[in-house]
Every structure is written in structure tokens, then in C-alpha cells.
């Protein structure tokens, strides 16, 4: 279930000491559901959900899908001229009115007075023609194996970091739940690249940094990291194309397994190099002294090659690694 796009990435995995994760779809399931509807200024819950769902009707984002599912049947023809504003939300004409649906940054930039939602989850603020209509709280679930994955990486001495565009409250709760070493919240796609650049500058020369993501916004970060790891099932085509390693079943626990396989493979390679050169050097020395004959030379050539190949086949056995 692990696709590695070349031996050089296997070697890079073996030397990885920092693992950086995106949150949504990577550590969490990416399956959202509306958990709270908070209307304001005389707006009803039904109207708030309807306006939010229509504004997001052109988007394929999981959050947009959850709004449409919560609202039920919609006449998408009521929404036109949708404009997606990266890292903020969407601006859509609904029934001839300008409807904004997005995060707090969108409300601040549009100079809209709004009531802050302090609930744990992703908050979508909705405004129509400059008037605040309310907020919708959307919750995501942590993947079953995410905590196990983080624990396995930390047991190998890997530093774990989460980057997310979600609020500080959401990031703090997920980080505490999973036992991450650190997190950075409220990041735009460009901010994630900046964080990766900062971490790359801080690490030691022989250390590698791996980034794990699934969305189209993660593609630049996946390309910039020493090792880019993408989720194969939920991940976007852009993320899978940009990644060096693809987890076909989206199980984050496979990251620690891939690193264990990579490290053992590298140990076997080093064993073969030391063994082959050591035997050849010994036979050269004994030959120069007149002690070693033709049979020793044949063993140093063909015999060492056969033993090295047999030793290398140990890399095929991974059952003992999956138990860790």
C-alpha cells in the first residue's frame, strides 16, 4: 500500500527526522458535517444554511459538500458569478444579492461586523449585501490511526508538526489529541510554503524533512520538501503527481512503516558494501603475500556477490516491521 517513486526517495525517507502534516484529509478524515447553526440579525437557521449552501454550490471542497448535504435540495440556478478567494472563502451572487461565505479573514477584509464563533471546528461566516447573517460550525473527525501514526514516528525520533488553515482552537485540540510536537494554525497556502522554508533552513544538513498532504494547495509544499508524501485515495491529482511517496489507502500509520522499511533497506545496503569491500581487500592482501590463490579470488568475486544478493533478499521480508 506504499508507492515510492524511486530508490533515492527510499534513501531520503531513511534519513527523515522531521515530519510535517497537513490536517484536513491527512490526519483527519476530511468528512465534514454541520454541527451548529448560529443565525443573526433576524435570519432563520434554514435561510442561513440555504444562503451558505448556494454560495458554496460551485465548490467541490468537502466543507462545501457538507453545507449542501445539510441544506438538502437546492436550485443551483439561483447562484451565479461565483468567485473563490484563496484562503478566505467564496463570493457568489444569490438571487441578485452578493453573498459571502468564508472565514473570519473574509469578514474582516469586507469590513463586516460579525459575531465570533468560538466552537471547535471549521467556522463558515455568512454575509449578504454587507449584513452578517450568522455562522455555521462544521466538524471533522480524526482518522482512527492518526494517533498511532504520530506515536510511531516519535518513537523513531521524528519531530512531528502540523500546518493548518483552521483556527487556533481547532489546531490546539487536534494537536493535543494526537500528541504532536508543535502546530501552526491560520495558515494560507503561501504561509505553509514559508513554514517549510523556515524548517528546511533550521534542520541539519544530513537530516531530511517530509511533508504529508492531500489537497491541491499542498502541491507546492510537497514539491519543496525533501520527501513529499501524498494520500492516494482522497488526495488530489496535483498532490499525487507532486509527491515522491503515495499512501494508496490514506493510512498515516504507513508513514512510520515506510521509514522503518527504508532504514532497514539502507542498513542492508551498507552491510553489503562493507562486506564486499572488506573481503576483496583481504583477498588482495593475502594474494600479495602469496597466501591466497585462485579459489580465494573466485570467492572474493562470485562468492561475495552471491552472499550479498542473499543478504539483500532480507529486505523483502516486512512482517516483523508491521508489528512495531
PDB file of C-alpha atoms in Angstrom:
ATOM      1  CA  UNK A   1       0.000   0.000   0.000  1.00  0.00           C
ATOM      2  CA  UNK A   2       3.016   2.320  -0.261  1.00  0.00           C
ATOM      3  CA  UNK A   3       4.185   3.640  -3.643  1.00  0.00           C
ATOM      4  CA  UNK A   4       7.746   5.020  -3.631  1.00  0.00           C
ATOM      5  CA  UNK A   5       8.766   6.742  -6.876  1.00  0.00           C
ATOM      6  CA  UNK A   6      12.435   5.779  -6.841  1.00  0.00           C
ATOM      7  CA  UNK A   7      15.298   4.426  -4.762  1.00  0.00           C
ATOM      8  CA  UNK A   8      16.595   7.918  -3.980  1.00  0.00           C
ATOM      9  CA  UNK A   9      13.345   8.698  -2.134  1.00  0.00           C
ATOM     10  CA  UNK A  10      13.663   5.458  -0.163  1.00  0.00           C
ATOM     11  CA  UNK A  11      17.103   6.626   0.953  1.00  0.00           C
ATOM     12  CA  UNK A  12      15.730  10.091   1.770  1.00  0.00           C
ATOM     13  CA  UNK A  13      12.982   8.504   3.899  1.00  0.00           C
ATOM     14  CA  UNK A  14      15.605   6.635   5.911  1.00  0.00           C
ATOM     15  CA  UNK A  15      17.215   9.947   6.890  1.00  0.00           C
ATOM     16  CA  UNK A  16      13.987  11.802   7.676  1.00  0.00           C
ATOM     17  CA  UNK A  17      13.918  13.460  11.098  1.00  0.00           C
ATOM     18  CA  UNK A  18      11.027  15.946  10.666  1.00  0.00           C
ATOM     19  CA  UNK A  19       7.502  15.029   9.546  1.00  0.00           C
ATOM     20  CA  UNK A  20       5.144  17.915   8.726  1.00  0.00           C
ATOM     21  CA  UNK A  21       1.434  17.205   8.270  1.00  0.00           C
ATOM     22  CA  UNK A  22      -1.478  18.992   6.694  1.00  0.00           C
ATOM     23  CA  UNK A  23      -4.599  18.483   8.847  1.00  0.00           C
ATOM     24  CA  UNK A  24      -7.713  18.047   6.716  1.00  0.00           C
ATOM     25  CA  UNK A  25      -7.772  14.756   4.820  1.00  0.00           C
ATOM     26  CA  UNK A  26      -4.376  13.764   6.201  1.00  0.00           C
ATOM     27  CA  UNK A  27      -4.701  13.496   9.980  1.00  0.00           C
ATOM     28  CA  UNK A  28      -8.488  13.871   9.826  1.00  0.00           C
ATOM     29  CA  UNK A  29     -10.982  12.043   7.609  1.00  0.00           C
ATOM     30  CA  UNK A  30     -11.915  15.107   5.587  1.00  0.00           C
ATOM     31  CA  UNK A  31     -15.570  14.098   6.050  1.00  0.00           C
ATOM     32  CA  UNK A  32     -17.352  17.147   7.406  1.00  0.00           C
ATOM     33  CA  UNK A  33     -20.783  17.517   8.970  1.00  0.00           C
ATOM     34  CA  UNK A  34     -22.671  20.602  10.149  1.00  0.00           C
ATOM     35  CA  UNK A  35     -22.695  20.555  13.952  1.00  0.00           C
ATOM     36  CA  UNK A  36     -24.057  24.028  14.802  1.00  0.00           C
ATOM     37  CA  UNK A  37     -26.038  26.755  13.006  1.00  0.00           C
ATOM     38  CA  UNK A  38     -25.959  30.223  14.618  1.00  0.00           C
ATOM     39  CA  UNK A  39     -28.194  32.749  12.781  1.00  0.00           C
ATOM     40  CA  UNK A  40     -28.043  36.510  13.459  1.00  0.00           C
ATOM     41  CA  UNK A  41     -29.848  39.745  12.571  1.00  0.00           C
ATOM     42  CA  UNK A  42     -33.283  38.121  12.185  1.00  0.00           C
ATOM     43  CA  UNK A  43     -32.095  35.367   9.846  1.00  0.00           C
ATOM     44  CA  UNK A  44     -33.517  31.858  10.400  1.00  0.00           C
ATOM     45  CA  UNK A  45     -31.431  28.674  10.566  1.00  0.00           C
ATOM     46  CA  UNK A  46     -32.975  27.419   7.327  1.00  0.00           C
ATOM     47  CA  UNK A  47     -32.261  30.660   5.486  1.00  0.00           C
ATOM     48  CA  UNK A  48     -28.677  30.805   6.807  1.00  0.00           C
ATOM     49  CA  UNK A  49     -27.935  27.254   5.678  1.00  0.00           C
ATOM     50  CA  UNK A  50     -29.565  27.893   2.308  1.00  0.00           C
ATOM     51  CA  UNK A  51     -27.550  31.050   1.647  1.00  0.00           C
ATOM     52  CA  UNK A  52     -24.303  29.322   2.677  1.00  0.00           C
ATOM     53  CA  UNK A  53     -25.028  26.234   0.562  1.00  0.00           C
ATOM     54  CA  UNK A  54     -25.955  28.289  -2.523  1.00  0.00           C
ATOM     55  CA  UNK A  55     -22.834  30.424  -2.157  1.00  0.00           C
ATOM     56  CA  UNK A  56     -20.722  27.260  -1.962  1.00  0.00           C
ATOM     57  CA  UNK A  57     -22.682  25.374  -4.638  1.00  0.00           C
ATOM     58  CA  UNK A  58     -19.887  25.669  -7.226  1.00  0.00           C
ATOM     59  CA  UNK A  59     -17.140  24.364  -4.952  1.00  0.00           C
ATOM     60  CA  UNK A  60     -16.009  20.737  -4.656  1.00  0.00           C
ATOM     61  CA  UNK A  61     -14.377  21.291  -1.247  1.00  0.00           C
ATOM     62  CA  UNK A  62     -15.532  18.829   1.481  1.00  0.00           C
ATOM     63  CA  UNK A  63     -16.811  21.734   3.597  1.00  0.00           C
ATOM     64  CA  UNK A  64     -18.953  22.947   0.695  1.00  0.00           C
ATOM     65  CA  UNK A  65     -20.349  19.449   0.208  1.00  0.00           C
ATOM     66  CA  UNK A  66     -21.304  19.221   3.890  1.00  0.00           C
ATOM     67  CA  UNK A  67     -23.247  22.508   3.644  1.00  0.00           C
ATOM     68  CA  UNK A  68     -25.175  21.271   0.590  1.00  0.00           C
ATOM     69  CA  UNK A  69     -25.946  17.959   2.290  1.00  0.00           C
ATOM     70  CA  UNK A  70     -27.208  19.721   5.421  1.00  0.00           C
ATOM     71  CA  UNK A  71     -29.449  22.008   3.370  1.00  0.00           C
ATOM     72  CA  UNK A  72     -30.987  19.330   1.170  1.00  0.00           C
ATOM     73  CA  UNK A  73     -32.290  20.009  -2.335  1.00  0.00           C
ATOM     74  CA  UNK A  74     -31.179  23.308  -3.873  1.00  0.00           C
ATOM     75  CA  UNK A  75     -31.873  25.141  -7.109  1.00  0.00           C
ATOM     76  CA  UNK A  76     -28.307  25.888  -8.174  1.00  0.00           C
ATOM     77  CA  UNK A  77     -29.609  28.273 -10.864  1.00  0.00           C
ATOM     78  CA  UNK A  78     -30.230  30.831  -8.112  1.00  0.00           C
ATOM     79  CA  UNK A  79     -26.436  31.191  -7.697  1.00  0.00           C
ATOM     80  CA  UNK A  80     -24.237  32.855 -10.331  1.00  0.00           C
ATOM     81  CA  UNK A  81     -20.855  34.556 -10.714  1.00  0.00           C
ATOM     82  CA  UNK A  82     -19.112  32.503  -8.028  1.00  0.00           C
ATOM     83  CA  UNK A  83     -15.623  33.690  -7.175  1.00  0.00           C
ATOM     84  CA  UNK A  84     -13.333  31.669  -4.928  1.00  0.00           C
ATOM     85  CA  UNK A  85     -10.922  33.764  -2.854  1.00  0.00           C
ATOM     86  CA  UNK A  86      -7.966  31.615  -1.821  1.00  0.00           C
ATOM     87  CA  UNK A  87      -7.606  31.254   1.941  1.00  0.00           C
ATOM     88  CA  UNK A  88     -10.772  33.277   2.602  1.00  0.00           C
ATOM     89  CA  UNK A  89     -13.935  31.788   1.079  1.00  0.00           C
ATOM     90  CA  UNK A  90     -16.344  32.438  -1.794  1.00  0.00           C
ATOM     91  CA  UNK A  91     -18.216  35.451  -3.165  1.00  0.00           C
ATOM     92  CA  UNK A  92     -21.385  34.498  -5.070  1.00  0.00           C
ATOM     93  CA  UNK A  93     -24.450  36.256  -6.489  1.00  0.00           C
ATOM     94  CA  UNK A  94     -27.525  34.571  -4.963  1.00  0.00           C
ATOM     95  CA  UNK A  95     -30.944  35.801  -6.123  1.00  0.00           C
ATOM     96  CA  UNK A  96     -29.270  39.033  -7.205  1.00  0.00           C
ATOM     97  CA  UNK A  97     -27.598  39.616  -3.811  1.00  0.00           C
ATOM     98  CA  UNK A  98     -23.877  39.430  -3.032  1.00  0.00           C
ATOM     99  CA  UNK A  99     -23.349  36.571  -0.570  1.00  0.00           C
ATOM    100  CA  UNK A 100     -20.028  35.991   1.170  1.00  0.00           C
ATOM    101  CA  UNK A 101     -19.269  32.636   2.796  1.00  0.00           C
ATOM    102  CA  UNK A 102     -15.856  32.137   4.360  1.00  0.00           C
ATOM    103  CA  UNK A 103     -13.644  32.563   7.382  1.00  0.00           C
ATOM    104  CA  UNK A 104     -13.078  35.458   9.749  1.00  0.00           C
ATOM    105  CA  UNK A 105     -10.433  36.967   7.448  1.00  0.00           C
ATOM    106  CA  UNK A 106     -13.082  37.382   4.746  1.00  0.00           C
ATOM    107  CA  UNK A 107     -15.404  39.219   7.153  1.00  0.00           C
ATOM    108  CA  UNK A 108     -12.547  41.466   8.330  1.00  0.00           C
ATOM    109  CA  UNK A 109     -11.415  42.286   4.782  1.00  0.00           C
ATOM    110  CA  UNK A 110     -15.003  43.113   3.768  1.00  0.00           C
ATOM    111  CA  UNK A 111     -15.437  45.356   6.864  1.00  0.00           C
ATOM    112  CA  UNK A 112     -18.420  43.293   8.051  1.00  0.00           C
ATOM    113  CA  UNK A 113     -19.310  43.320  11.751  1.00  0.00           C
ATOM    114  CA  UNK A 114     -19.792  39.721  12.852  1.00  0.00           C
ATOM    115  CA  UNK A 115     -20.191  37.642  15.999  1.00  0.00           C
ATOM    116  CA  UNK A 116     -17.204  35.364  16.537  1.00  0.00           C
ATOM    117  CA  UNK A 117     -17.992  31.652  16.812  1.00  0.00           C
ATOM    118  CA  UNK A 118     -15.718  30.025  19.416  1.00  0.00           C
ATOM    119  CA  UNK A 119     -16.867  26.455  18.798  1.00  0.00           C
ATOM    120  CA  UNK A 120     -14.357  23.709  17.999  1.00  0.00           C
ATOM    121  CA  UNK A 121     -14.420  23.042  14.279  1.00  0.00           C
ATOM    122  CA  UNK A 122     -14.328  24.915  10.993  1.00  0.00           C
ATOM    123  CA  UNK A 123     -16.475  28.054  11.079  1.00  0.00           C
ATOM    124  CA  UNK A 124     -18.150  29.431   7.939  1.00  0.00           C
ATOM    125  CA  UNK A 125     -19.325  33.031   8.356  1.00  0.00           C
ATOM    126  CA  UNK A 126     -22.101  34.182   6.008  1.00  0.00           C
ATOM    127  CA  UNK A 127     -22.995  37.732   4.969  1.00  0.00           C
ATOM    128  CA  UNK A 128     -25.435  39.125   2.372  1.00  0.00           C
ATOM    129  CA  UNK A 129     -25.072  42.599   0.878  1.00  0.00           C
ATOM    130  CA  UNK A 130     -22.725  43.560   3.695  1.00  0.00           C
ATOM    131  CA  UNK A 131     -25.015  42.341   6.507  1.00  0.00           C
ATOM    132  CA  UNK A 132     -23.926  39.470   8.738  1.00  0.00           C
ATOM    133  CA  UNK A 133     -26.392  36.537   8.597  1.00  0.00           C
ATOM    134  CA  UNK A 134     -24.689  34.169  11.041  1.00  0.00           C
ATOM    135  CA  UNK A 135     -22.184  31.343  11.206  1.00  0.00           C
ATOM    136  CA  UNK A 136     -22.153  27.602  10.584  1.00  0.00           C
ATOM    137  CA  UNK A 137     -19.868  25.305  12.579  1.00  0.00           C
ATOM    138  CA  UNK A 138     -18.583  22.248  10.724  1.00  0.00           C
ATOM    139  CA  UNK A 139     -16.743  19.423  12.474  1.00  0.00           C
ATOM    140  CA  UNK A 140     -14.245  16.915  11.114  1.00  0.00           C
ATOM    141  CA  UNK A 141     -13.218  13.560  12.614  1.00  0.00           C
ATOM    142  CA  UNK A 142      -9.683  12.394  13.361  1.00  0.00           C
ATOM    143  CA  UNK A 143      -8.619   9.245  11.477  1.00  0.00           C
ATOM    144  CA  UNK A 144      -8.501   6.058  13.546  1.00  0.00           C
ATOM    145  CA  UNK A 145      -4.764   5.502  13.039  1.00  0.00           C
ATOM    146  CA  UNK A 146      -3.547   9.113  13.247  1.00  0.00           C
ATOM    147  CA  UNK A 147      -2.610   8.948  16.936  1.00  0.00           C
ATOM    148  CA  UNK A 148      -0.858   5.625  16.386  1.00  0.00           C
ATOM    149  CA  UNK A 149       0.999   7.109  13.407  1.00  0.00           C
ATOM    150  CA  UNK A 150       2.278  10.097  15.404  1.00  0.00           C
ATOM    151  CA  UNK A 151       3.330   7.862  18.324  1.00  0.00           C
ATOM    152  CA  UNK A 152       5.220   5.516  15.959  1.00  0.00           C
ATOM    153  CA  UNK A 153       7.065   8.422  14.343  1.00  0.00           C
ATOM    154  CA  UNK A 154       8.016   9.937  17.701  1.00  0.00           C
ATOM    155  CA  UNK A 155       9.288   6.513  18.832  1.00  0.00           C
ATOM    156  CA  UNK A 156      11.684   6.662  15.855  1.00  0.00           C
ATOM    157  CA  UNK A 157      12.920  10.092  16.948  1.00  0.00           C
ATOM    158  CA  UNK A 158      10.974  12.006  14.292  1.00  0.00           C
ATOM    159  CA  UNK A 159       9.741  15.509  15.158  1.00  0.00           C
ATOM    160  CA  UNK A 160       6.052  15.922  14.242  1.00  0.00           C
ATOM    161  CA  UNK A 161       4.480  19.243  13.168  1.00  0.00           C
ATOM    162  CA  UNK A 162       1.002  20.142  11.866  1.00  0.00           C
ATOM    163  CA  UNK A 163       0.236  23.033   9.494  1.00  0.00           C
ATOM    164  CA  UNK A 164      -3.396  24.045   9.023  1.00  0.00           C
ATOM    165  CA  UNK A 165      -5.541  26.891   7.822  1.00  0.00           C
ATOM    166  CA  UNK A 166      -8.031  26.225  10.625  1.00  0.00           C
ATOM    167  CA  UNK A 167      -8.379  28.328  13.764  1.00  0.00           C
ATOM    168  CA  UNK A 168      -6.081  28.197  16.777  1.00  0.00           C
ATOM    169  CA  UNK A 169      -8.758  26.424  18.838  1.00  0.00           C
ATOM    170  CA  UNK A 170      -9.219  23.606  16.306  1.00  0.00           C
ATOM    171  CA  UNK A 171      -5.479  23.155  15.778  1.00  0.00           C
ATOM    172  CA  UNK A 172      -4.798  23.125  19.514  1.00  0.00           C
ATOM    173  CA  UNK A 173      -7.426  20.448  20.167  1.00  0.00           C
ATOM    174  CA  UNK A 174      -6.244  18.183  17.307  1.00  0.00           C
ATOM    175  CA  UNK A 175      -2.605  18.638  18.309  1.00  0.00           C
ATOM    176  CA  UNK A 176      -3.309  17.743  21.922  1.00  0.00           C
ATOM    177  CA  UNK A 177      -5.451  14.788  20.917  1.00  0.00           C
ATOM    178  CA  UNK A 178      -2.731  13.317  18.692  1.00  0.00           C
ATOM    179  CA  UNK A 179       0.309  14.282  20.761  1.00  0.00           C
ATOM    180  CA  UNK A 180       2.041  16.391  18.104  1.00  0.00           C
ATOM    181  CA  UNK A 181       5.251  18.212  18.982  1.00  0.00           C
ATOM    182  CA  UNK A 182       4.007  21.536  17.581  1.00  0.00           C
ATOM    183  CA  UNK A 183       1.432  23.110  15.262  1.00  0.00           C
ATOM    184  CA  UNK A 184       0.865  26.300  13.283  1.00  0.00           C
ATOM    185  CA  UNK A 185      -2.719  27.483  12.676  1.00  0.00           C
ATOM    186  CA  UNK A 186      -4.479  30.025  10.461  1.00  0.00           C
ATOM    187  CA  UNK A 187      -2.117  29.495   7.518  1.00  0.00           C
ATOM    188  CA  UNK A 188      -2.788  30.357   3.883  1.00  0.00           C
ATOM    189  CA  UNK A 189      -1.271  28.066   1.182  1.00  0.00           C
ATOM    190  CA  UNK A 190       1.625  30.504   0.786  1.00  0.00           C
ATOM    191  CA  UNK A 191       2.196  30.565   4.549  1.00  0.00           C
ATOM    192  CA  UNK A 192       2.665  26.785   4.529  1.00  0.00           C
ATOM    193  CA  UNK A 193       5.469  27.154   1.983  1.00  0.00           C
ATOM    194  CA  UNK A 194       7.074  29.822   4.198  1.00  0.00           C
ATOM    195  CA  UNK A 195       6.899  27.495   7.218  1.00  0.00           C
ATOM    196  CA  UNK A 196       8.505  24.680   5.234  1.00  0.00           C
ATOM    197  CA  UNK A 197      11.277  27.025   4.071  1.00  0.00           C
ATOM    198  CA  UNK A 198      11.905  28.049   7.678  1.00  0.00           C
ATOM    199  CA  UNK A 199      12.059  24.416   8.856  1.00  0.00           C
ATOM    200  CA  UNK A 200      14.373  23.469   5.976  1.00  0.00           C
ATOM    201  CA  UNK A 201      16.730  26.292   6.943  1.00  0.00           C
ATOM    202  CA  UNK A 202      16.779  25.165  10.598  1.00  0.00           C
ATOM    203  CA  UNK A 203      17.430  21.422  10.062  1.00  0.00           C
ATOM    204  CA  UNK A 204      20.850  19.781   9.987  1.00  0.00           C
ATOM    205  CA  UNK A 205      22.470  19.156   6.540  1.00  0.00           C
ATOM    206  CA  UNK A 206      22.118  15.352   6.734  1.00  0.00           C
ATOM    207  CA  UNK A 207      18.534  15.477   8.048  1.00  0.00           C
ATOM    208  CA  UNK A 208      15.505  15.328   5.751  1.00  0.00           C
ATOM    209  CA  UNK A 209      12.057  16.875   6.077  1.00  0.00           C
ATOM    210  CA  UNK A 210       8.931  15.032   4.906  1.00  0.00           C
ATOM    211  CA  UNK A 211       5.629  16.784   4.226  1.00  0.00           C
ATOM    212  CA  UNK A 212       2.359  14.828   4.193  1.00  0.00           C
ATOM    213  CA  UNK A 213      -0.674  16.314   2.427  1.00  0.00           C
ATOM    214  CA  UNK A 214      -3.606  15.558   0.149  1.00  0.00           C
ATOM    215  CA  UNK A 215      -5.028  18.763  -1.344  1.00  0.00           C
ATOM    216  CA  UNK A 216      -4.233  20.725  -4.489  1.00  0.00           C
ATOM    217  CA  UNK A 217      -2.979  23.550  -2.239  1.00  0.00           C
ATOM    218  CA  UNK A 218      -0.386  21.144  -0.817  1.00  0.00           C
ATOM    219  CA  UNK A 219       1.299  20.505  -4.183  1.00  0.00           C
ATOM    220  CA  UNK A 220       3.854  23.373  -3.875  1.00  0.00           C
ATOM    221  CA  UNK A 221       4.815  22.245  -0.353  1.00  0.00           C
ATOM    222  CA  UNK A 222       5.062  18.588  -1.422  1.00  0.00           C
ATOM    223  CA  UNK A 223       7.456  19.624  -4.187  1.00  0.00           C
ATOM    224  CA  UNK A 224       9.573  21.785  -1.882  1.00  0.00           C
ATOM    225  CA  UNK A 225      10.020  19.230   0.935  1.00  0.00           C
ATOM    226  CA  UNK A 226      12.892  16.715   0.843  1.00  0.00           C
ATOM    227  CA  UNK A 227      10.259  13.966   0.723  1.00  0.00           C
ATOM    228  CA  UNK A 228       6.670  14.675  -0.332  1.00  0.00           C
ATOM    229  CA  UNK A 229       4.081  12.133   0.841  1.00  0.00           C
ATOM    230  CA  UNK A 230       0.532  12.236  -0.590  1.00  0.00           C
ATOM    231  CA  UNK A 231      -2.680  10.454   0.299  1.00  0.00           C
ATOM    232  CA  UNK A 232      -3.617   8.307  -2.710  1.00  0.00           C
ATOM    233  CA  UNK A 233      -7.350   7.715  -2.171  1.00  0.00           C
ATOM    234  CA  UNK A 234      -8.609  11.127  -1.052  1.00  0.00           C
ATOM    235  CA  UNK A 235      -5.678  13.119  -2.441  1.00  0.00           C
ATOM    236  CA  UNK A 236      -5.983  15.412  -5.450  1.00  0.00           C
ATOM    237  CA  UNK A 237      -4.236  14.516  -8.728  1.00  0.00           C
ATOM    238  CA  UNK A 238      -1.919  17.510  -8.322  1.00  0.00           C
ATOM    239  CA  UNK A 239      -0.791  16.351  -4.866  1.00  0.00           C
ATOM    240  CA  UNK A 240      -0.216  12.760  -6.042  1.00  0.00           C
ATOM    241  CA  UNK A 241       1.751  13.982  -9.061  1.00  0.00           C
ATOM    242  CA  UNK A 242       3.940  16.288  -6.962  1.00  0.00           C
ATOM    243  CA  UNK A 243       4.623  13.700  -4.240  1.00  0.00           C
ATOM    244  CA  UNK A 244       7.614  11.344  -4.021  1.00  0.00           C
ATOM    245  CA  UNK A 245       5.714   8.769  -1.934  1.00  0.00           C
ATOM    246  CA  UNK A 246       1.999   7.907  -2.197  1.00  0.00           C
ATOM    247  CA  UNK A 247      -0.005   6.107   0.510  1.00  0.00           C
ATOM    248  CA  UNK A 248      -2.576   4.194  -1.514  1.00  0.00           C
ATOM    249  CA  UNK A 249      -5.027   3.639   1.372  1.00  0.00           C
ATOM    250  CA  UNK A 250      -4.656   7.053   3.097  1.00  0.00           C
ATOM    251  CA  UNK A 251      -3.445   5.388   6.320  1.00  0.00           C
ATOM    252  CA  UNK A 252      -0.987   7.774   8.062  1.00  0.00           C
ATOM    253  CA  UNK A 253       0.409   4.838  10.079  1.00  0.00           C
ATOM    254  CA  UNK A 254       2.043   3.663   6.823  1.00  0.00           C
ATOM    255  CA  UNK A 255       4.468   6.618   7.047  1.00  0.00           C
ATOM    256  CA  UNK A 256       6.289   5.130  10.040  1.00  0.00           C
ATOM    257  CA  UNK A 257       6.253   1.709   8.325  1.00  0.00           C
ATOM    258  CA  UNK A 258       7.777   3.208   5.154  1.00  0.00           C
ATOM    259  CA  UNK A 259      10.532   4.811   7.238  1.00  0.00           C
ATOM    260  CA  UNK A 260      11.268   1.528   9.039  1.00  0.00           C
ATOM    261  CA  UNK A 261      11.477  -0.298   5.692  1.00  0.00           C
ATOM    262  CA  UNK A 262      13.729   2.440   4.290  1.00  0.00           C
ATOM    263  CA  UNK A 263      16.068   2.374   7.282  1.00  0.00           C
ATOM    264  CA  UNK A 264      16.412  -1.396   7.261  1.00  0.00           C
ATOM    265  CA  UNK A 265      16.979  -1.419   3.487  1.00  0.00           C
ATOM    266  CA  UNK A 266      19.745   1.168   3.905  1.00  0.00           C
ATOM    267  CA  UNK A 267      21.340  -0.932   6.690  1.00  0.00           C
ATOM    268  CA  UNK A 268      21.364  -3.954   4.368  1.00  0.00           C
ATOM    269  CA  UNK A 269      22.970  -1.863   1.603  1.00  0.00           C
ATOM    270  CA  UNK A 270      25.698  -0.674   3.985  1.00  0.00           C
ATOM    271  CA  UNK A 271      26.265  -4.252   5.215  1.00  0.00           C
ATOM    272  CA  UNK A 272      26.760  -5.453   1.643  1.00  0.00           C
ATOM    273  CA  UNK A 273      29.159  -2.615   0.786  1.00  0.00           C
ATOM    274  CA  UNK A 274      31.310  -3.166   3.882  1.00  0.00           C
ATOM    275  CA  UNK A 275      31.273  -6.966   3.469  1.00  0.00           C
ATOM    276  CA  UNK A 276      32.151  -6.909  -0.260  1.00  0.00           C
ATOM    277  CA  UNK A 277      34.948  -4.340   0.029  1.00  0.00           C
ATOM    278  CA  UNK A 278      36.303  -5.945   3.193  1.00  0.00           C
ATOM    279  CA  UNK A 279      36.566  -9.444   1.658  1.00  0.00           C
ATOM    280  CA  UNK A 280      38.101  -8.115  -1.569  1.00  0.00           C
ATOM    281  CA  UNK A 281      40.670  -6.064   0.363  1.00  0.00           C
ATOM    282  CA  UNK A 282      41.564  -9.092   2.491  1.00  0.00           C
ATOM    283  CA  UNK A 283      41.999 -11.321  -0.585  1.00  0.00           C
ATOM    284  CA  UNK A 284      44.148  -8.672  -2.293  1.00  0.00           C
ATOM    285  CA  UNK A 285      46.378  -8.507   0.763  1.00  0.00           C
ATOM    286  CA  UNK A 286      46.644 -12.296   1.108  1.00  0.00           C
ATOM    287  CA  UNK A 287      47.279 -12.594  -2.630  1.00  0.00           C
ATOM    288  CA  UNK A 288      50.095 -10.057  -2.445  1.00  0.00           C
ATOM    289  CA  UNK A 289      51.634 -12.076   0.374  1.00  0.00           C
ATOM    290  CA  UNK A 290      51.309 -15.279  -1.661  1.00  0.00           C
ATOM    291  CA  UNK A 291      48.872 -16.863   0.773  1.00  0.00           C
ATOM    292  CA  UNK A 292      45.607 -16.648  -1.251  1.00  0.00           C
ATOM    293  CA  UNK A 293      45.261 -18.492  -4.545  1.00  0.00           C
ATOM    294  CA  UNK A 294      42.771 -18.684  -7.435  1.00  0.00           C
ATOM    295  CA  UNK A 295      39.949 -20.157  -5.340  1.00  0.00           C
ATOM    296  CA  UNK A 296      40.131 -17.275  -2.852  1.00  0.00           C
ATOM    297  CA  UNK A 297      39.959 -14.813  -5.773  1.00  0.00           C
ATOM    298  CA  UNK A 298      36.880 -16.603  -7.186  1.00  0.00           C
ATOM    299  CA  UNK A 299      35.200 -16.485  -3.764  1.00  0.00           C
ATOM    300  CA  UNK A 300      36.051 -12.789  -3.392  1.00  0.00           C
ATOM    301  CA  UNK A 301      34.336 -12.117  -6.720  1.00  0.00           C
ATOM    302  CA  UNK A 302      31.462 -14.558  -7.324  1.00  0.00           C
ATOM    303  CA  UNK A 303      31.020 -15.845  -3.765  1.00  0.00           C
ATOM    304  CA  UNK A 304      30.747 -12.374  -2.262  1.00  0.00           C
ATOM    305  CA  UNK A 305      28.226 -11.367  -4.953  1.00  0.00           C
ATOM    306  CA  UNK A 306      26.014 -14.389  -4.172  1.00  0.00           C
ATOM    307  CA  UNK A 307      26.157 -13.723  -0.410  1.00  0.00           C
ATOM    308  CA  UNK A 308      25.345 -10.010  -0.973  1.00  0.00           C
ATOM    309  CA  UNK A 309      22.303 -10.910  -3.114  1.00  0.00           C
ATOM    310  CA  UNK A 310      21.063 -13.403  -0.497  1.00  0.00           C
ATOM    311  CA  UNK A 311      21.504 -10.764   2.228  1.00  0.00           C
ATOM    312  CA  UNK A 312      19.604  -8.215   0.103  1.00  0.00           C
ATOM    313  CA  UNK A 313      16.571 -10.542  -0.123  1.00  0.00           C
ATOM    314  CA  UNK A 314      16.012  -9.844   3.604  1.00  0.00           C
ATOM    315  CA  UNK A 315      14.577  -6.509   2.516  1.00  0.00           C
ATOM    316  CA  UNK A 316      11.572  -8.363   1.051  1.00  0.00           C
ATOM    317  CA  UNK A 317      10.505  -9.575   4.496  1.00  0.00           C
ATOM    318  CA  UNK A 318       8.497  -6.847   6.225  1.00  0.00           C
ATOM    319  CA  UNK A 319       6.144  -8.744   8.561  1.00  0.00           C
ATOM    320  CA  UNK A 320       8.334  -8.042  11.580  1.00  0.00           C
ATOM    321  CA  UNK A 321       8.280  -4.318  10.743  1.00  0.00           C
ATOM    322  CA  UNK A 322       4.466  -4.135  10.549  1.00  0.00           C
ATOM    323  CA  UNK A 323       4.219  -5.347  14.161  1.00  0.00           C
ATOM    324  CA  UNK A 324       6.050  -2.279  15.526  1.00  0.00           C
TER     325      UNK A 324
END
